[in-house]
Coordinates of C-alpha atoms in Angstrom, one line a residue:
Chain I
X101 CA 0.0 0.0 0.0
X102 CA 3.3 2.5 -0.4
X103 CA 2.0 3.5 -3.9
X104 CA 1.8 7.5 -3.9
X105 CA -2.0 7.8 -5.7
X106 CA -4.5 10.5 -4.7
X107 CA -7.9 9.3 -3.5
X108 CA -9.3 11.1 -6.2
X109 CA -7.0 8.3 -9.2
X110 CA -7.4 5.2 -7.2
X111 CA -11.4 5.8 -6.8
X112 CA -11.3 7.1 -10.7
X113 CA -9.2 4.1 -11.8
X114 CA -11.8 1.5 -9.2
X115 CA -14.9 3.1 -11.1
X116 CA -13.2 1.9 -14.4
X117 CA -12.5 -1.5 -13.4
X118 CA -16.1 -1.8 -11.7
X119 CA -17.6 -1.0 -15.0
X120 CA -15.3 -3.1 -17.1
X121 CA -16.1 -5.8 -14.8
X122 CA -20.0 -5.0 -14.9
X123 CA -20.4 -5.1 -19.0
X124 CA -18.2 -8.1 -19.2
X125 CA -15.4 -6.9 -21.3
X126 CA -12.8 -8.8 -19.4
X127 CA -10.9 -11.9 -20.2
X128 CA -10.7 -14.4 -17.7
X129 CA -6.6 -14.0 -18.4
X130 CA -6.7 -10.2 -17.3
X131 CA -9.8 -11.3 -14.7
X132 CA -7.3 -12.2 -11.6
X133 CA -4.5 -9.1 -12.3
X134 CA -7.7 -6.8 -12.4
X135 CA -9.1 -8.0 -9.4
X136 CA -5.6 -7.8 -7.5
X137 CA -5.6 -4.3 -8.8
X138 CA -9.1 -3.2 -7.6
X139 CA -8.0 -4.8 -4.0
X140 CA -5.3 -2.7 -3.6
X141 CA -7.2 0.4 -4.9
X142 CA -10.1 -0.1 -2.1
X143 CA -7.3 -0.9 0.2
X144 CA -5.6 2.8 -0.7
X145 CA -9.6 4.7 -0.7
X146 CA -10.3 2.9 2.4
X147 CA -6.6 3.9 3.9
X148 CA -7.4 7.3 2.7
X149 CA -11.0 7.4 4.3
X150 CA -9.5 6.3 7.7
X151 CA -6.4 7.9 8.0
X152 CA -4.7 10.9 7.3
X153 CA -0.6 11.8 7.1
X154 CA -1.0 15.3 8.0
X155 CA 1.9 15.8 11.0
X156 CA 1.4 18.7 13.3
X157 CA 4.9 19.0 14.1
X158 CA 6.0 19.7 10.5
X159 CA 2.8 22.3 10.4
X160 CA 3.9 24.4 13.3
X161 CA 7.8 24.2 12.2
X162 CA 6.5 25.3 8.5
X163 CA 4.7 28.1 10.4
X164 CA 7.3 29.6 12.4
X165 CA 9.6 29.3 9.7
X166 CA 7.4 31.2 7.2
X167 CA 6.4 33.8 10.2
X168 CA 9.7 34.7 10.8
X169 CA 9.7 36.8 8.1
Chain D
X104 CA -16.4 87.6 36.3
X105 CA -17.2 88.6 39.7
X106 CA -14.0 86.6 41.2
X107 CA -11.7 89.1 39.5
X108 CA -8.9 90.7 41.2
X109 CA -6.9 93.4 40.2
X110 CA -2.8 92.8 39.9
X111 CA -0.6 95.5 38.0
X112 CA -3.5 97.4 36.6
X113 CA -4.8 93.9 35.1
X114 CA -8.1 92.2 35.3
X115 CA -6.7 88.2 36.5
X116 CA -9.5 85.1 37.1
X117 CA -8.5 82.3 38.7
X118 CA -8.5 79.2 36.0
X119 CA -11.3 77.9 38.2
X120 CA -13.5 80.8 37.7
X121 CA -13.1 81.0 34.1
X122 CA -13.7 77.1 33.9
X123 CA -17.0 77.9 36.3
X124 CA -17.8 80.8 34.5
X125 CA -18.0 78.1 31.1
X126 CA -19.6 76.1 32.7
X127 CA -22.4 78.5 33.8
X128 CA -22.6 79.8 30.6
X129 CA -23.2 76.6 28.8
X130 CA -25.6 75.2 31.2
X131 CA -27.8 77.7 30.5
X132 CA -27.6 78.3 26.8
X133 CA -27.8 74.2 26.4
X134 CA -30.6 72.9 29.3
X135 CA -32.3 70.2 27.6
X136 CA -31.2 67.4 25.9
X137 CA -31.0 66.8 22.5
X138 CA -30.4 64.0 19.9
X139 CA -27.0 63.7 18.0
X140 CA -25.9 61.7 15.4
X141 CA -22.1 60.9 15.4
X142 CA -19.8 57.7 14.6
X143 CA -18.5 56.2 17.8
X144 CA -15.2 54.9 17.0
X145 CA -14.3 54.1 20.5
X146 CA -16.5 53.0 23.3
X147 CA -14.1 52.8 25.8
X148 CA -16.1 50.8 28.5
X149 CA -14.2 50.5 31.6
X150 CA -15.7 46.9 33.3
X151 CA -14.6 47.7 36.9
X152 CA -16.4 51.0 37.3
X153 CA -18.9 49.9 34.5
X154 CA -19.0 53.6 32.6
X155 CA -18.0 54.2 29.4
X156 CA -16.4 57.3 27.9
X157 CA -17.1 57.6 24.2
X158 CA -14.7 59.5 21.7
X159 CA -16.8 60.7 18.9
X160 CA -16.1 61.7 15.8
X161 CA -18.1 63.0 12.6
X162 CA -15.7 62.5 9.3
X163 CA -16.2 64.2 6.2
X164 CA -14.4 62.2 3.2
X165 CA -12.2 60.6 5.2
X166 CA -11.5 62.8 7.8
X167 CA -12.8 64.0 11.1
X168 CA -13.9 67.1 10.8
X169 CA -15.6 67.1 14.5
X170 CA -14.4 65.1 17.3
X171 CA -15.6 65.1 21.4
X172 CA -15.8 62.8 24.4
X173 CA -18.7 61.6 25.9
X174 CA -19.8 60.0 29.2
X175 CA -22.3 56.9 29.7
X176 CA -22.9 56.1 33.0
X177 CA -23.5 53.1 33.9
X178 CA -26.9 52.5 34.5
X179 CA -27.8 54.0 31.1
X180 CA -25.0 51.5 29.5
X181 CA -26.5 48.7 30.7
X182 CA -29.9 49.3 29.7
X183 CA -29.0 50.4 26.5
X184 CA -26.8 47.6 25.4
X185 CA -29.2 45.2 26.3
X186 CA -31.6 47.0 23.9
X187 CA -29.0 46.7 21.6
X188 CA -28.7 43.2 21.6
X189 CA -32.2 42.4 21.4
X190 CA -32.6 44.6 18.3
X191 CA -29.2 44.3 16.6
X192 CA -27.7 41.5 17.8
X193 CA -25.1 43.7 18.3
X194 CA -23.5 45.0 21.7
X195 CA -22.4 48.2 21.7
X196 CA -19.0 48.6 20.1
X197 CA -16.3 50.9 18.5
X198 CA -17.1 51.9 15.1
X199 CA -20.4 51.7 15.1
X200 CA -23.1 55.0 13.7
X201 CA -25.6 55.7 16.8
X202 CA -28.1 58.4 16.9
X203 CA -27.8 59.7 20.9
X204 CA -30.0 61.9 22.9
X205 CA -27.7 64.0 25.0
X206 CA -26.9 67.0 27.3
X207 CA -23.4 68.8 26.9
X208 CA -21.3 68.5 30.1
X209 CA -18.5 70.9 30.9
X210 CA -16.6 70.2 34.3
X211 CA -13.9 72.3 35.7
X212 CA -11.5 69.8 35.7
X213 CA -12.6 67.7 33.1
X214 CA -13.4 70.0 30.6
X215 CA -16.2 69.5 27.7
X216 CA -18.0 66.5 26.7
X217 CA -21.4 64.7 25.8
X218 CA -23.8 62.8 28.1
X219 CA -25.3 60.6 26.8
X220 CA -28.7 59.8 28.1
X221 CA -29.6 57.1 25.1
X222 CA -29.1 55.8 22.0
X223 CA -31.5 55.0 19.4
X224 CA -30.8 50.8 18.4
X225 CA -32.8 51.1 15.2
X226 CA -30.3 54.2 13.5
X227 CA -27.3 52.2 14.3
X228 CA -29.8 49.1 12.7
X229 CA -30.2 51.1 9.7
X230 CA -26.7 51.6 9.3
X231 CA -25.4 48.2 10.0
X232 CA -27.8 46.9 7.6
X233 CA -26.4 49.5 5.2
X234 CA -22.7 48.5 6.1
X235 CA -24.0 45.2 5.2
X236 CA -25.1 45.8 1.3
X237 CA -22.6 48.0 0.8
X238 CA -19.8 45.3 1.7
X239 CA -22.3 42.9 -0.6
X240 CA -22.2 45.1 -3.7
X241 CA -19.0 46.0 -3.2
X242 CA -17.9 42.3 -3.3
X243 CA -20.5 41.5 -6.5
X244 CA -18.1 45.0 -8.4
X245 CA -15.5 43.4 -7.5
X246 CA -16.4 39.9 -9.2
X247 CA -15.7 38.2 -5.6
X248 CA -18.8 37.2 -4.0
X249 CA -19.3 34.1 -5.7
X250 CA -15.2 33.4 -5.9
X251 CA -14.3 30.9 -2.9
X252 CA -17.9 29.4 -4.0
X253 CA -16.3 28.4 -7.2
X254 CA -12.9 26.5 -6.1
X255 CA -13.5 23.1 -6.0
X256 CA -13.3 21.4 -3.0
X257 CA -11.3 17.9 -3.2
X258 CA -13.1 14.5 -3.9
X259 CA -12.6 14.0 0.2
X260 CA -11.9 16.2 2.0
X261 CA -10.0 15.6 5.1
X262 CA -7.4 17.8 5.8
X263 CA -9.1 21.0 7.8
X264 CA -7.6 24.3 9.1
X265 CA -10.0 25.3 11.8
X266 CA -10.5 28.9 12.6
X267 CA -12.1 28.6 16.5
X268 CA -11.7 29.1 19.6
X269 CA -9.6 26.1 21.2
X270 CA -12.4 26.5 23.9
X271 CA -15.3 26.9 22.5
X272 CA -18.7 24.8 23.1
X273 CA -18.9 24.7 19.2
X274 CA -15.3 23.6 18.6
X275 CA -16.2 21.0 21.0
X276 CA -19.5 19.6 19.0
X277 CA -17.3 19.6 15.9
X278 CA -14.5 17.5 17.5
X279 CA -17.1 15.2 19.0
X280 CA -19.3 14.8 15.8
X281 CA -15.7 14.0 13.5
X282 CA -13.6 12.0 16.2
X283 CA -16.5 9.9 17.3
X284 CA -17.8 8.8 13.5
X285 CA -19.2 5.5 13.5
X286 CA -17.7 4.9 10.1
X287 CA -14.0 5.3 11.3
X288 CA -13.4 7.9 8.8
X289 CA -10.6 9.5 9.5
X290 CA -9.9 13.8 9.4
X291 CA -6.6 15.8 10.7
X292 CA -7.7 19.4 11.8
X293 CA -5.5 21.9 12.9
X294 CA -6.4 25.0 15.0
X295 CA -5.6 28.8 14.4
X296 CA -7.2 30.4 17.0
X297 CA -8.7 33.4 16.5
X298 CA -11.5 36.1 18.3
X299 CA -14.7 35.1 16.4
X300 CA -17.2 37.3 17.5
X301 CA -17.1 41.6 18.6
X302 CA -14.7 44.3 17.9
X303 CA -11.9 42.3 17.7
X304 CA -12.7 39.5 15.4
X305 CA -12.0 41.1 12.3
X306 CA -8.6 41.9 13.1
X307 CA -8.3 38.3 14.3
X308 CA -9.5 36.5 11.9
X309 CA -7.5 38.2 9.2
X310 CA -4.5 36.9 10.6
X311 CA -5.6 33.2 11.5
X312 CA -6.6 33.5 7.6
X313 CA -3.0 34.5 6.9
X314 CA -1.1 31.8 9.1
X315 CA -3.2 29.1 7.2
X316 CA -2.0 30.6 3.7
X317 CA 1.3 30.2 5.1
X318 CA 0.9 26.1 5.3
X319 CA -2.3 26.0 2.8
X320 CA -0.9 22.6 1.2
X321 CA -1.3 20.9 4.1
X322 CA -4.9 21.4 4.1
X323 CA -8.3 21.4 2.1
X324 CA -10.1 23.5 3.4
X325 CA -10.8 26.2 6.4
X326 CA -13.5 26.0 8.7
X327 CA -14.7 28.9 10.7
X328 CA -16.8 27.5 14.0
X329 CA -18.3 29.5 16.8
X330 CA -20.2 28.5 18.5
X331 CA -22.0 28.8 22.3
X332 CA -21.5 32.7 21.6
X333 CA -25.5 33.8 21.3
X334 CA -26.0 35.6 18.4
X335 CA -24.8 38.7 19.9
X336 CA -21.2 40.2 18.1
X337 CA -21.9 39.0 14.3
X338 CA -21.4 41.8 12.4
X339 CA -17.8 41.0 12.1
X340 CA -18.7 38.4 9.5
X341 CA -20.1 41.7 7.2
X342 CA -16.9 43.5 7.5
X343 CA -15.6 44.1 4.4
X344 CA -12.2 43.3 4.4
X345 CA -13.0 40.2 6.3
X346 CA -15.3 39.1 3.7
X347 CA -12.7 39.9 1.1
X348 CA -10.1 37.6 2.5
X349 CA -12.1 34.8 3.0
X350 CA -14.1 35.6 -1.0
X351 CA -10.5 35.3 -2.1
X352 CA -8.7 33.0 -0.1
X353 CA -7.5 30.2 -2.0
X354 CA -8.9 27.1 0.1
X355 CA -12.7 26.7 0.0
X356 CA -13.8 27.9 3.6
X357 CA -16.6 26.7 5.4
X358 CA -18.8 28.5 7.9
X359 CA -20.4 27.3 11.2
X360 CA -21.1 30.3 13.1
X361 CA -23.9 28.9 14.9
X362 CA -26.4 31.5 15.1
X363 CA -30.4 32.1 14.2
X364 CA -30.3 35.3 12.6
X365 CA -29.9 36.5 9.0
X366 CA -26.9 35.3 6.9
X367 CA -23.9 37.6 7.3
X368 CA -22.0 38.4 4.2
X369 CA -19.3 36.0 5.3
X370 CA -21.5 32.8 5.5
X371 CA -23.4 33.9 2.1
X372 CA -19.9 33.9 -0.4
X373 CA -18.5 31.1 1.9
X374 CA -17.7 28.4 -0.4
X375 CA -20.5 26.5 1.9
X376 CA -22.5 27.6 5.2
X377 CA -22.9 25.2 7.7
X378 CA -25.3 26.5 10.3
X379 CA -23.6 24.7 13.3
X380 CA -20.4 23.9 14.1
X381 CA -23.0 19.7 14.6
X382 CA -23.9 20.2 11.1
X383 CA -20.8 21.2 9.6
X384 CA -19.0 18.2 11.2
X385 CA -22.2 15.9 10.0
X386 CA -21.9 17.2 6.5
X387 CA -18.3 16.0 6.2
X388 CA -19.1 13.0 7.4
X389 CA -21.7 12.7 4.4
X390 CA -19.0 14.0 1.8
X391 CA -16.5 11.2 2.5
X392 CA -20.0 9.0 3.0
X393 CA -20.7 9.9 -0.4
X394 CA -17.0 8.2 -1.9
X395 CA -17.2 6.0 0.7
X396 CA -20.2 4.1 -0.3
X397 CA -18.8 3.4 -4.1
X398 CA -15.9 2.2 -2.1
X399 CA -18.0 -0.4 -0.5
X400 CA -20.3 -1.5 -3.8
X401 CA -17.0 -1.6 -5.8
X402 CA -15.5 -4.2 -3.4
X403 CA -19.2 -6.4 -3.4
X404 CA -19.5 -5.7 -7.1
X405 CA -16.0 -6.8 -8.0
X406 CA -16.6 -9.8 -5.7
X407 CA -19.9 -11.0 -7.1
X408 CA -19.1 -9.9 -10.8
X409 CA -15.9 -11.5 -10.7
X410 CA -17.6 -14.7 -8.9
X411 CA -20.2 -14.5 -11.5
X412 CA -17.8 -14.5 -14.8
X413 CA -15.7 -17.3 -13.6
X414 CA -18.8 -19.3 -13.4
X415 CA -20.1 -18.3 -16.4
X416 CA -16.8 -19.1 -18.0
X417 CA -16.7 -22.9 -16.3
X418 CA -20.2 -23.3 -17.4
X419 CA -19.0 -22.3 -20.7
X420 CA -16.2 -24.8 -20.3
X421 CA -18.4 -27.5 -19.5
X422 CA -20.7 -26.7 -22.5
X423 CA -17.7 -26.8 -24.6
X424 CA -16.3 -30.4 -23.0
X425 CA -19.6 -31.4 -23.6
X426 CA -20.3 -30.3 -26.8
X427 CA -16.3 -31.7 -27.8
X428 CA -17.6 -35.2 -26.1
X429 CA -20.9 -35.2 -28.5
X430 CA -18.7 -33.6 -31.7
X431 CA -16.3 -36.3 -31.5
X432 CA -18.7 -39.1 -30.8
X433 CA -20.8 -38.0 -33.8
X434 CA -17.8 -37.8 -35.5
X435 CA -16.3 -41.7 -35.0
X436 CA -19.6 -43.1 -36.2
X437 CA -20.3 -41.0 -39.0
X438 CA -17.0 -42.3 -39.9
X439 CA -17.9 -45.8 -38.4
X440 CA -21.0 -45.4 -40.6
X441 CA -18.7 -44.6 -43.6
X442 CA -16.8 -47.7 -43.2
X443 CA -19.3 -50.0 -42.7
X444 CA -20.7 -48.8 -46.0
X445 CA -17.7 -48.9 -47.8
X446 CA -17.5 -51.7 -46.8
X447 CA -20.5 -53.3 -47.7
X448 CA -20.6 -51.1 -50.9
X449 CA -17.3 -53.2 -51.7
X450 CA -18.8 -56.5 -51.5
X451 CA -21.7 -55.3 -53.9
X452 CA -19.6 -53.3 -55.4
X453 CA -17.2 -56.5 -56.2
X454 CA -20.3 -58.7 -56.8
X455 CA -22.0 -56.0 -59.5
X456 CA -18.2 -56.2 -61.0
X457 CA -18.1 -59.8 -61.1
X458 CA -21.7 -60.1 -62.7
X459 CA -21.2 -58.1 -64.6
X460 CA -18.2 -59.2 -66.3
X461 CA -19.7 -62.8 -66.5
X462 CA -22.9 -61.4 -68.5
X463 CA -20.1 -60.0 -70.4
X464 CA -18.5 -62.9 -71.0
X465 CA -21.9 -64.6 -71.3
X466 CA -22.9 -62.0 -74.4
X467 CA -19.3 -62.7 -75.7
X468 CA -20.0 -66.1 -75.7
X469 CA -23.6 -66.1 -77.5
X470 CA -22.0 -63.6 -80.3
X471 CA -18.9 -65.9 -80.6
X472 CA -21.8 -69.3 -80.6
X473 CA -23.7 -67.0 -83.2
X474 CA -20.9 -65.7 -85.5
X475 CA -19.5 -69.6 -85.5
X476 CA -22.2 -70.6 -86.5
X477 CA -23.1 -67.7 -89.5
X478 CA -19.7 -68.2 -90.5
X479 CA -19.8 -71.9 -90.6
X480 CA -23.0 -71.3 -92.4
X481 CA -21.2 -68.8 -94.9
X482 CA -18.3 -71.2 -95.3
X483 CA -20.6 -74.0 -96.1
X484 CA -22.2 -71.5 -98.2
X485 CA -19.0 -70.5 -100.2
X486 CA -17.6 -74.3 -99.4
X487 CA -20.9 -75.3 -102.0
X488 CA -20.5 -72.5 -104.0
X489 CA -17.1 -73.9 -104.6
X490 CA -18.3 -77.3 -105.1
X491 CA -20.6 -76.4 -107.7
X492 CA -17.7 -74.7 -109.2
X493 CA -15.6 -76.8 -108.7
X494 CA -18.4 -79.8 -110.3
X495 CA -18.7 -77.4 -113.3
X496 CA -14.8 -77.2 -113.9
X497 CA -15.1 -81.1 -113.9
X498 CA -13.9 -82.5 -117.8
X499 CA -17.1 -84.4 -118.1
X500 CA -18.7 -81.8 -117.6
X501 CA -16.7 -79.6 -120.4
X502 CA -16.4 -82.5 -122.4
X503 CA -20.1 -83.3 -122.6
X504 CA -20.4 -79.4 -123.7
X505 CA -18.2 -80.5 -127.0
X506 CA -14.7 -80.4 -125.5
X507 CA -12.6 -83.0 -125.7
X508 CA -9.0 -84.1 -124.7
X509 CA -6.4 -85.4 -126.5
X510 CA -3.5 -87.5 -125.4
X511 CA -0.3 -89.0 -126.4
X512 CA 1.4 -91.3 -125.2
X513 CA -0.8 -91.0 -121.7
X514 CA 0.1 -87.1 -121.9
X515 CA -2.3 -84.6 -122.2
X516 CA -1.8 -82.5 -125.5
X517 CA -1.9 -78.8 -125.3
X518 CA 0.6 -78.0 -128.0
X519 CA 0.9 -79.0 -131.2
X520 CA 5.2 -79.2 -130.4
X521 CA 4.4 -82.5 -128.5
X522 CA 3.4 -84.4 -131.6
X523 CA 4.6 -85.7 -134.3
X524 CA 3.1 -87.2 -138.0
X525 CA 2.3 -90.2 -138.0
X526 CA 1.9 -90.6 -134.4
X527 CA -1.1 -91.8 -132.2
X528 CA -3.3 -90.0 -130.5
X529 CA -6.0 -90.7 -128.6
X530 CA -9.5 -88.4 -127.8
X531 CA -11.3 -88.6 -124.8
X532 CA -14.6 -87.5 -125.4
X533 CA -17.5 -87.8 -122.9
X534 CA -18.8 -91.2 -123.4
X535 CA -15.8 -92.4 -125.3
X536 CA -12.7 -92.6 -126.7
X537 CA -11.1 -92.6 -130.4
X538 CA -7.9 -93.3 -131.3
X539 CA -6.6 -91.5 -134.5
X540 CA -3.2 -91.1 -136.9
X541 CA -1.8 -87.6 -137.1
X542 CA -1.9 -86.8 -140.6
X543 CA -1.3 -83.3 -141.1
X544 CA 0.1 -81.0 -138.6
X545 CA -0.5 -77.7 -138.7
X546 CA 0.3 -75.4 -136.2
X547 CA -1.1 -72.1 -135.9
X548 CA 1.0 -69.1 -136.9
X549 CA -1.5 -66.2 -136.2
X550 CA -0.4 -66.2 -132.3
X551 CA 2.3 -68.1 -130.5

């Protein structure tokens, strides 16, 4: 789950496989790397929906720095 | 100028008497009250005695053209500013326009000023009201009221800069309402405090707006939240400057100011009002409910979609196994089939042949029986043919037509070199012979 996506491209790139998925446009060869993929996607949106990387620390510190001046 | 007294020729007062003298004077060209209108840019309340000592101004483009203290007593204040809340929803405050019955006041010692007796809430109404469009048009000139409505706020978003005070009974709701989510959506907020209500939330506010632009990439958006204040001390949020910094600020900024009167200008070009700090924390909840929920069909979709292919695609297997088992079947005993009727179609095939060639043979057989027996027939024919030819080439037969043959000496004669005169010779005729002497002998000379 290190891959760098926004919410925004891992929900955008779910909603594709969903629907390729849905109509039936997918190979039973393609099936199982697709399904690995849309795993890890809800893995990163859920990750994203329950946790944020925002530090505090490096906020204040940003803050003084910029105030000093 | 009674209290004079006379030193080196000169008339002197005492500063008192000139001061009493004043005051006489203007206490009885000014004995009733009267109402004023003025801008009061300071109140200058003093809590421990509870008066309040006004400076008051009148400005003309810009600049005070008229300027004088006042008094308030305390009594008067507190009556007054409780009428001011209930109409305004306003204390009373620097920088506000008030329309004041008063009496003019000069002390000795502290010289002129105003007493104010009352003020009038609905004139100051009027004018705040007036502040109010005029900040509203100002902003629609300026192409900015509908500005920080127009960002776009992120698909989720999670990352808020919270204007409030740390506090606050509204802060509080918010933290509850987010931290406590059933859905264990998580949100990273980060306070700049900040005055959010009365003279000096403007001021205030402008600078919790400017630390946040400082560190904006660390956030999505800015939420204002009072809360637990009353409603009195909002007409900060129609200041213009105020509502210029937040129509312009760069992050979409969210208002719950928690209150039941009219919208101030702030909360109507915020990029979205909230009308609690409770609801603002509850709508959050529903924008990350609203990705959240795809989230949750995608996974159920992709299991029972996926589930649903596979099987379709082993049923489509089996079909095919089966349909292989039945294609192959069919196709050993057509072939089976084939055989067996080549096969039996060689026998016939081979007995047809063999008939065939014996009615052949059969025909060739009568024709050659048939063509013996014509030719033996024709021979016979020809054979009698020859006979009778044969019968009438017989000497008798040529003899007893007048021919006759001769002989000599048992020789048949057929030239007249093999005799001689005088010899015998002896005729055959049909039914006899003669015997004669040669006497002449003439051969013929007319051919050889």
């Amino acid at each position: 789950m290190s891959e760098k996506i926004t919410y925004t491209d891992a929900f955008d790139e779910l909603q594709t496989i969903v629907a390729e998925i849905e109509t039936g446009e997918i190979t039973v060869d393609i099936l199982s790397t697709k399904v690995r993929r849309a795993t890890k996607l809800i893995g990163i949106c859920q990750k994203k929906l329950s946790t944020t990387e925002e530090n505090v620390n490096t906020i204040l510190k940003e803050l003084e720095e910029k105030e000093k001046f | 100028m009674t209290m004079s007294e006379q030193i080196n020729d000169r008339k002197v007062f005492s500063l008192l008497d000139v001061m009493q003298s004043i005051q006489k004077t203007l206490a009885g060209r000014y004995s009733t009250a009267f109402w004023v209108k003025a801008e009061m840019i300071r109140l200058n309340h003093y809590p421990h005695s509870g008066h309040c000592y006004p400076d008051l101004v009148e400005k003309k483009d810009g600049k005070v053209v008229a300027q004088i203290r006042s008094n308030l007593w305390r009594q008067d204040y507190r009556r007054i500013n409780a009428l001011f809340q209930k109409t305004l929803k306003e204390s009373l405050k620097d920088g506000i326009k008030i329309l004041f019955l008063a009496k003019i006041n000069f002390d000795p010692q502290y010289g002129l000023s105003l007493h104010m007796l009352d003020i009038d809430p609905a004139f100051t109404l009027g004018d705040l009201e007036r502040e109010k469009q005029k900040t509203i048009e100002q902003l629609q000139s300026e192409q900015l009221f509908n500005k920080n409505k127009s960002l776009s706020l992120p698909l989720l978003p999670h990352r808020i800069a919270v204007i409030s005070v740390e506090t606050s009974k509204g802060y509080a709701d918010f933290r509850k309402v987010i931290d406590q989510n059933e859905y264990g959506y998580g949100y990273f907020y980060f306070l700049f405090p900040a005055l959010l209500q009365g003279d000096q939330a403007v001021p205030s506010l402008l600078r919790a707006l400017e630390r946040i632009r400082l560190v904006q990439d660390h956030f999505d958006m800015v939420a204002v939240i009072r809360g637990g204040g009353g409603d009195i001390g909002l007409a900060c949020y129609n200041d213009y400057d105020l509502c210029k910094a937040i129509a312009s600020f760069s992050l979409p900024v969210i208002t719950g100011i928690g209150h039941a009167t009219n919208e101030t200008v702030a909360e109507l070009i915020a990029h979205q009002n909230c009308i609690t700090p409770t609801k603002m924390a509850e709508w959050l909840l529903q924008r990350t409910h609203r990705v959240a929920l795809p989230v949750r069909r995608a996974r159920q979709q992709i299991v029972s979609k996926s589930q649903y292919i596979i099987n379709e695609k082993k049923e489509r297997f089996r079909e095919q196994i089966k349909y292989f088992k039945s294609v192959t079947l069919n196709s050993l005993s057509f072939h089976a089939n084939l055989l067996a009727r080549l096969q039996s179609g060689l026998g016939q095939q081979t007995l047809f042949l063999l008939r065939q060639n014996q009615q052949t043979l059969h025909q060739k057989e009568k024709e050659l029986d048939k063509n013996s027996a014509v030719f033996i027939a024709k021979t016979q024919t020809t054979l009698h043919t020859a006979s009778q030819q044969v019968k009438l080439m017989d000497p008798i037969n040529v003899l007893k037509r007048g021919y006759s043959i001769t002989y000599a000496k048992n020789k048949v004669i057929t030239s007249t070199a093999q005799l001689k005169k005088e010899e015998d010779i002896t005729t055959v005729l049909a039914d006899g012979m003669i015997t004669s002497i040669i006497t002449n002998l003439q051969k013929n000379t007319s051919n050889e």
